[in-house]
Amino acid sequence: MTSYKNGTPWLDTDGKPIQAHGGYIIKYGEYYYWYGENRMDDNYVSCYRSTDIINWEFRNNILTKNSETEATRVKADMSLANEKGGKVNIERPKVLYNEKTKKFVMWAHFENGIDYHCAALCIASCDTPDGDFVYHGSFNPYGEMSRDCTLFKDEDEKVYFVSAGRDNADTHIYRLASDYLNCDKFCGKLWQGEYREAPALFKRNGEYYMLNSWCSGWEPNQGKFSRSFEITDNWRDLELFGDSTTFTSQPAFVLPFEKNGKTEYIYFGDRWCYKSLSLGVSNDDDTIDYYARSTYVVLRIQFDENDDPYIEWNDEFSI
């Protein structure tokens, strides 16, 4: 396969739809690893790998309802099932490699699978990028609510966790401890009362860029972006990004991709398929089936004369 047709099922090398929603891609060794939500069966997070970011090989369901658990120094809820015995929700998983501990560490949004009142984060780790991750539990950082989230490793090796707080009204930024298993600082709050979610953070020419969406459930909406030379402060007012529905997608992450000695910035978004959306599925299907039919939108980010980012629609993505 030489390209992906946006908004269609993205098939892995076995011909099965890729289940990696709300995810993240890292480069390790010769491979790119794509992590994301998989709500099928007892799965929570799946992992795929690729050398060209077009053809993806399924590697493992790295976190499931039956994953091993192990407590850390943080007091946390260790349950991977809810009080009714059902699955919890683990959303927007992000993974980074820790050079100090030689561990791959995942941070994600946690809910109990019954309601959305937990508003917590959860952590897991593994010795390999695609092995069975060990779950370290969920908690509220500094007692704060934490929902849609992302991770970002800066050039000085400091790592930041960004998430929607206060019932999604504000965007919170935390700095991680050196082993990535806890926060060591609550850095502050952005865009008070603007109800932004789905943060995606990247850095270009010494400046930080953040994309996000408004809170409209599963319905797509107008994306926005901001810029700052300080990751924890002095962010500009949010400005429009994409069209009125962000091309029927919601930001998942931005992948810096090296090509011909230059860095390209690639927008990965989820095109959610849900009961409230009219995307050609019947209303009597199970919610999980809707979710499994969600697809992706992948577009190159371009920059105007003021270095503001923008995307334009393209039917297909290729490298």
Coordinates of C-alpha atoms in Angstrom, one line a residue:
M1 CA 0.0 0.0 0.0
T2 CA 1.4 3.4 -1.0
S3 CA -1.3 5.7 0.5
Y4 CA -4.2 5.9 2.9
K5 CA -7.6 7.2 1.7
N6 CA -8.8 9.6 4.4
G7 CA -12.0 8.6 6.2
T8 CA -11.9 5.0 5.2
P9 CA -11.0 1.9 7.2
W10 CA -7.2 1.8 7.6
L11 CA -6.2 -1.9 7.2
D12 CA -3.2 -3.4 8.9
T13 CA -0.9 -5.9 7.0
D14 CA -3.3 -8.7 7.9
G15 CA -6.2 -6.9 6.3
K16 CA -8.0 -6.0 9.6
P17 CA -9.1 -2.4 10.5
I18 CA -6.5 -0.6 12.7
Q19 CA -7.9 0.0 16.2
A20 CA -5.6 2.9 17.4
H21 CA -8.0 5.7 18.2
G22 CA -7.1 8.8 20.1
G23 CA -3.5 7.5 19.8
Y24 CA 0.1 8.5 19.5
I25 CA 3.1 7.5 17.4
I26 CA 6.8 7.3 18.5
K27 CA 9.9 6.3 16.7
Y28 CA 12.1 3.7 18.3
G29 CA 14.9 2.0 16.4
E30 CA 13.9 1.4 12.8
Y31 CA 10.2 1.3 13.5
Y32 CA 7.4 3.7 14.2
Y33 CA 5.0 2.5 16.9
W34 CA 1.4 3.5 16.8
Y35 CA -0.6 3.2 20.1
G36 CA -4.3 3.8 20.4
E37 CA -7.7 2.8 21.9
N38 CA -9.2 -0.6 21.0
R39 CA -12.6 -1.2 22.6
M40 CA -13.1 -4.6 21.1
D41 CA -13.4 -7.7 23.4
D42 CA -11.3 -7.2 26.6
N43 CA -8.8 -4.8 25.0
Y44 CA -8.0 -1.3 26.0
V45 CA -4.9 -0.3 24.0
S46 CA -3.3 -1.8 20.9
C47 CA 0.1 -1.3 19.3
Y48 CA 1.1 -1.4 15.6
R49 CA 4.5 -0.8 14.0
S50 CA 5.7 0.4 10.6
T51 CA 8.8 1.6 8.7
D52 CA 6.8 3.9 6.4
I53 CA 3.8 5.1 8.5
I54 CA 1.5 3.8 5.8
N55 CA 1.7 0.0 6.2
W56 CA 1.1 -1.1 9.8
E57 CA 1.7 -4.5 11.3
F58 CA -0.4 -5.4 14.4
R59 CA 1.9 -6.2 17.3
N60 CA -0.1 -6.7 20.5
N61 CA -3.0 -5.7 22.6
I62 CA -0.6 -4.1 25.1
L63 CA -3.2 -3.3 27.8
T64 CA -6.3 -5.3 28.4
K65 CA -8.9 -6.0 31.2
N66 CA -6.6 -8.8 32.3
S67 CA -3.3 -7.0 32.3
E68 CA -0.9 -7.4 35.2
T69 CA -1.0 -4.6 37.9
E70 CA 1.8 -3.2 40.0
A71 CA 1.6 -0.4 42.5
T72 CA 4.1 2.5 42.4
R73 CA 4.8 5.2 45.0
V74 CA 1.5 6.9 44.0
K75 CA -1.7 5.9 45.8
A76 CA -3.9 4.8 42.9
D77 CA -7.0 2.8 42.0
M78 CA -5.6 -0.4 40.5
S79 CA -8.8 -1.8 39.1
L80 CA -9.0 -2.6 35.4
A81 CA -12.7 -3.5 35.7
N82 CA -15.6 -1.6 37.3
E83 CA -17.8 -2.5 40.2
K84 CA -20.2 -4.3 37.9
G85 CA -17.4 -6.4 36.4
G86 CA -17.4 -4.6 33.1
K87 CA -14.7 -2.8 31.3
V88 CA -13.5 0.6 32.3
N89 CA -12.6 3.3 29.7
I90 CA -9.0 4.0 28.9
E91 CA -8.8 6.8 26.3
R92 CA -6.2 8.7 24.4
P93 CA -3.2 6.6 25.4
K94 CA 0.2 8.3 24.8
V95 CA 3.5 6.5 25.2
L96 CA 7.1 7.8 25.6
Y97 CA 10.4 6.0 26.1
N98 CA 12.3 6.8 29.3
E99 CA 16.1 6.7 28.7
K100 CA 16.8 6.7 32.4
T101 CA 14.6 3.7 33.4
K102 CA 14.7 2.0 30.0
K103 CA 10.9 1.8 30.2
F104 CA 8.1 2.6 27.8
V105 CA 5.5 4.6 29.8
M106 CA 1.9 5.1 28.9
W107 CA -0.3 7.9 30.2
A108 CA -4.0 7.9 29.4
H109 CA -7.5 9.2 30.4
F110 CA -9.4 6.9 32.8
E111 CA -13.1 6.5 33.5
N112 CA -15.0 3.7 35.2
G113 CA -17.0 2.6 32.2
I114 CA -20.3 3.4 34.0
D115 CA -20.2 7.2 34.1
Y116 CA -17.7 10.0 33.4
H117 CA -17.2 11.2 37.0
C118 CA -13.7 9.8 37.6
A119 CA -11.9 12.2 35.3
A120 CA -8.6 10.7 36.2
L121 CA -5.4 9.7 34.5
C122 CA -3.8 6.3 34.4
I123 CA -0.3 5.0 33.9
A124 CA 1.3 1.7 32.6
S125 CA 4.8 0.7 31.6
C126 CA 6.7 -2.0 29.8
D127 CA 10.3 -3.0 29.0
T128 CA 9.6 -3.2 25.3
P129 CA 7.5 -1.0 23.0
D130 CA 5.0 -3.7 22.0
G131 CA 5.0 -6.0 25.0
D132 CA 2.4 -6.6 27.7
F133 CA 2.3 -3.4 29.7
V134 CA 1.9 -3.5 33.5
Y135 CA -0.8 -1.2 34.8
H136 CA 0.1 1.2 37.7
G137 CA -3.4 2.5 38.4
S138 CA -5.4 5.7 38.0
F139 CA -5.5 8.9 40.1
N140 CA -6.3 12.6 39.9
P141 CA -3.2 14.7 39.6
Y142 CA -2.9 17.1 42.5
G143 CA -6.6 16.4 43.1
E144 CA -7.6 17.8 39.7
M145 CA -9.9 16.4 37.1
S146 CA -8.1 15.1 34.0
R147 CA -9.7 14.0 30.8
D148 CA -8.5 14.3 27.2
C149 CA -4.8 14.4 27.3
T150 CA -1.4 14.3 25.6
L151 CA 2.3 13.9 26.4
F152 CA 5.2 16.0 25.1
K153 CA 8.9 15.4 25.5
D154 CA 10.9 18.6 25.1
E155 CA 14.5 19.0 23.7
D156 CA 15.8 19.3 27.3
E157 CA 14.3 15.9 28.1
K158 CA 11.6 17.4 30.3
V159 CA 8.2 15.8 29.7
Y160 CA 4.8 17.5 30.1
F161 CA 1.3 16.1 30.4
V162 CA -1.5 18.2 29.1
S163 CA -5.1 17.4 29.9
A164 CA -8.6 18.9 30.1
G165 CA -9.6 19.8 33.6
R166 CA -12.5 21.3 35.6
D167 CA -15.1 19.4 33.6
N168 CA -13.2 20.2 30.4
A169 CA -13.5 24.0 31.1
D170 CA -9.7 24.6 31.3
T171 CA -6.5 23.1 29.9
H172 CA -4.0 22.0 32.6
I173 CA -0.2 21.4 32.1
Y174 CA 1.9 19.2 34.4
R175 CA 5.6 18.4 34.4
L176 CA 6.4 14.7 34.9
A177 CA 8.9 13.2 37.4
S178 CA 12.1 11.8 35.9
D179 CA 10.8 8.2 35.8
Y180 CA 7.5 9.4 34.2
L181 CA 5.5 7.6 36.9
N182 CA 4.2 10.8 38.6
C183 CA 3.8 14.5 38.1
D184 CA 6.4 16.6 39.9
K185 CA 4.8 20.0 39.2
F186 CA 1.4 21.5 38.3
C187 CA 2.5 24.1 35.9
G188 CA -0.8 26.0 35.4
K189 CA -4.1 26.4 33.6
L190 CA -4.8 27.7 30.1
W191 CA -7.9 29.1 28.3
Q192 CA -10.2 29.4 31.3
G193 CA -13.8 28.4 30.6
E194 CA -13.2 27.8 26.9
Y195 CA -14.0 24.1 27.0
R196 CA -11.2 22.7 24.8
E197 CA -10.3 19.0 24.6
A198 CA -8.2 16.7 22.4
P199 CA -4.9 18.6 22.8
A200 CA -2.1 17.9 20.4
L201 CA 1.3 19.5 21.1
F202 CA 4.4 19.9 18.9
K203 CA 7.4 22.2 18.6
R204 CA 8.7 23.9 15.5
N205 CA 11.6 26.4 15.2
G206 CA 11.8 26.8 19.0
E207 CA 8.1 27.6 19.3
Y208 CA 5.3 25.4 20.8
Y209 CA 2.1 24.8 19.0
M210 CA -1.1 23.3 20.5
L211 CA -4.1 22.1 18.6
N212 CA -7.4 21.2 20.2
S213 CA -11.2 20.9 19.7
W214 CA -14.3 22.3 21.4
C215 CA -16.4 19.9 23.5
S216 CA -19.2 18.7 21.3
G217 CA -19.4 15.0 22.3
W218 CA -18.8 12.8 19.3
E219 CA -19.8 15.5 16.8
P220 CA -16.9 17.1 14.9
N221 CA -16.3 20.9 15.4
Q222 CA -14.0 23.7 14.5
G223 CA -10.5 23.1 15.6
K224 CA -8.3 25.8 17.0
F225 CA -4.6 26.4 17.7
S226 CA -2.3 28.5 19.8
R227 CA 1.4 29.3 20.0
S228 CA 3.9 30.1 22.6
F229 CA 7.7 30.3 23.2
E230 CA 7.1 29.0 26.7
I231 CA 5.4 25.7 27.2
T232 CA 3.8 26.6 30.5
D233 CA 3.0 30.3 29.9
N234 CA 2.2 33.1 27.5
W235 CA 0.1 31.1 25.1
R236 CA -1.7 33.3 22.5
D237 CA -5.5 33.4 22.2
L238 CA -6.9 30.4 20.3
E239 CA -7.3 30.9 16.5
L240 CA -9.2 28.8 14.0
F241 CA -7.6 25.6 12.5
G242 CA -9.1 23.6 9.7
D243 CA -12.7 24.1 8.4
S244 CA -15.9 24.2 10.5
T245 CA -15.6 20.5 11.4
T246 CA -11.8 20.2 11.1
F247 CA -12.6 18.1 8.0
T248 CA -14.9 15.9 10.1
S249 CA -12.2 14.9 12.5
Q250 CA -10.8 15.6 16.0
P251 CA -7.1 15.9 16.8
A252 CA -5.3 12.9 18.1
F253 CA -1.7 13.9 17.8
V254 CA 0.9 15.6 15.5
L255 CA 3.8 13.5 14.2
P256 CA 7.1 15.2 13.3
F257 CA 8.3 13.2 10.4
E258 CA 11.8 13.4 8.8
K259 CA 11.8 13.4 5.0
N260 CA 14.7 14.3 2.8
G261 CA 16.5 16.0 5.6
K262 CA 13.5 18.2 6.5
T263 CA 10.9 17.8 9.3
E264 CA 7.2 17.6 8.2
Y265 CA 4.4 17.9 10.7
I266 CA 1.6 15.5 10.1
Y267 CA -1.9 15.9 11.6
F268 CA -3.5 12.7 12.7
G269 CA -7.2 13.0 13.6
D270 CA -10.0 10.6 14.5
R271 CA -13.2 10.5 12.4
W272 CA -15.5 9.2 15.0
C273 CA -18.4 6.9 14.0
Y274 CA -21.1 7.0 16.7
K275 CA -24.8 6.7 17.1
S276 CA -25.4 10.4 17.0
L277 CA -23.5 10.7 13.7
S278 CA -25.1 10.0 10.3
L279 CA -22.2 8.1 8.7
G280 CA -24.1 5.3 7.0
V281 CA -24.6 2.8 9.9
S282 CA -27.9 1.6 11.3
N283 CA -29.2 2.8 14.7
D284 CA -29.6 -0.7 16.1
D285 CA -25.9 -1.5 16.1
D286 CA -24.0 -1.8 19.4
T287 CA -22.0 1.2 20.6
I288 CA -18.8 -0.8 20.4
D289 CA -19.5 -1.6 16.7
Y290 CA -19.9 2.1 16.0
Y291 CA -16.6 2.9 17.7
A292 CA -14.8 0.1 15.9
R293 CA -15.9 1.6 12.6
S294 CA -14.3 5.0 13.4
T295 CA -11.6 6.0 10.9
Y296 CA -8.8 8.5 10.5
V297 CA -7.9 11.8 8.8
V298 CA -4.2 12.4 8.1
L299 CA -3.1 15.7 6.6
R300 CA 0.2 17.6 6.3
I301 CA 0.3 20.7 8.4
Q302 CA 1.4 23.8 6.4
F303 CA 2.5 27.2 7.7
D304 CA 1.6 30.6 6.3
E305 CA 3.8 33.7 6.1
N306 CA 3.3 34.3 9.8
D307 CA 4.1 30.7 10.7
D308 CA 0.5 30.0 11.7
P309 CA -0.4 26.4 11.0
Y310 CA -3.2 25.3 8.7
I311 CA -4.4 22.1 6.9
E312 CA -6.1 21.6 3.6
W313 CA -8.2 18.7 2.6
N314 CA -6.6 15.9 0.6
D315 CA -8.4 12.6 -0.3
E316 CA -5.3 10.5 0.3
F317 CA -2.2 10.7 2.5
S318 CA 1.1 9.3 1.2
I319 CA 4.7 9.8 2.1

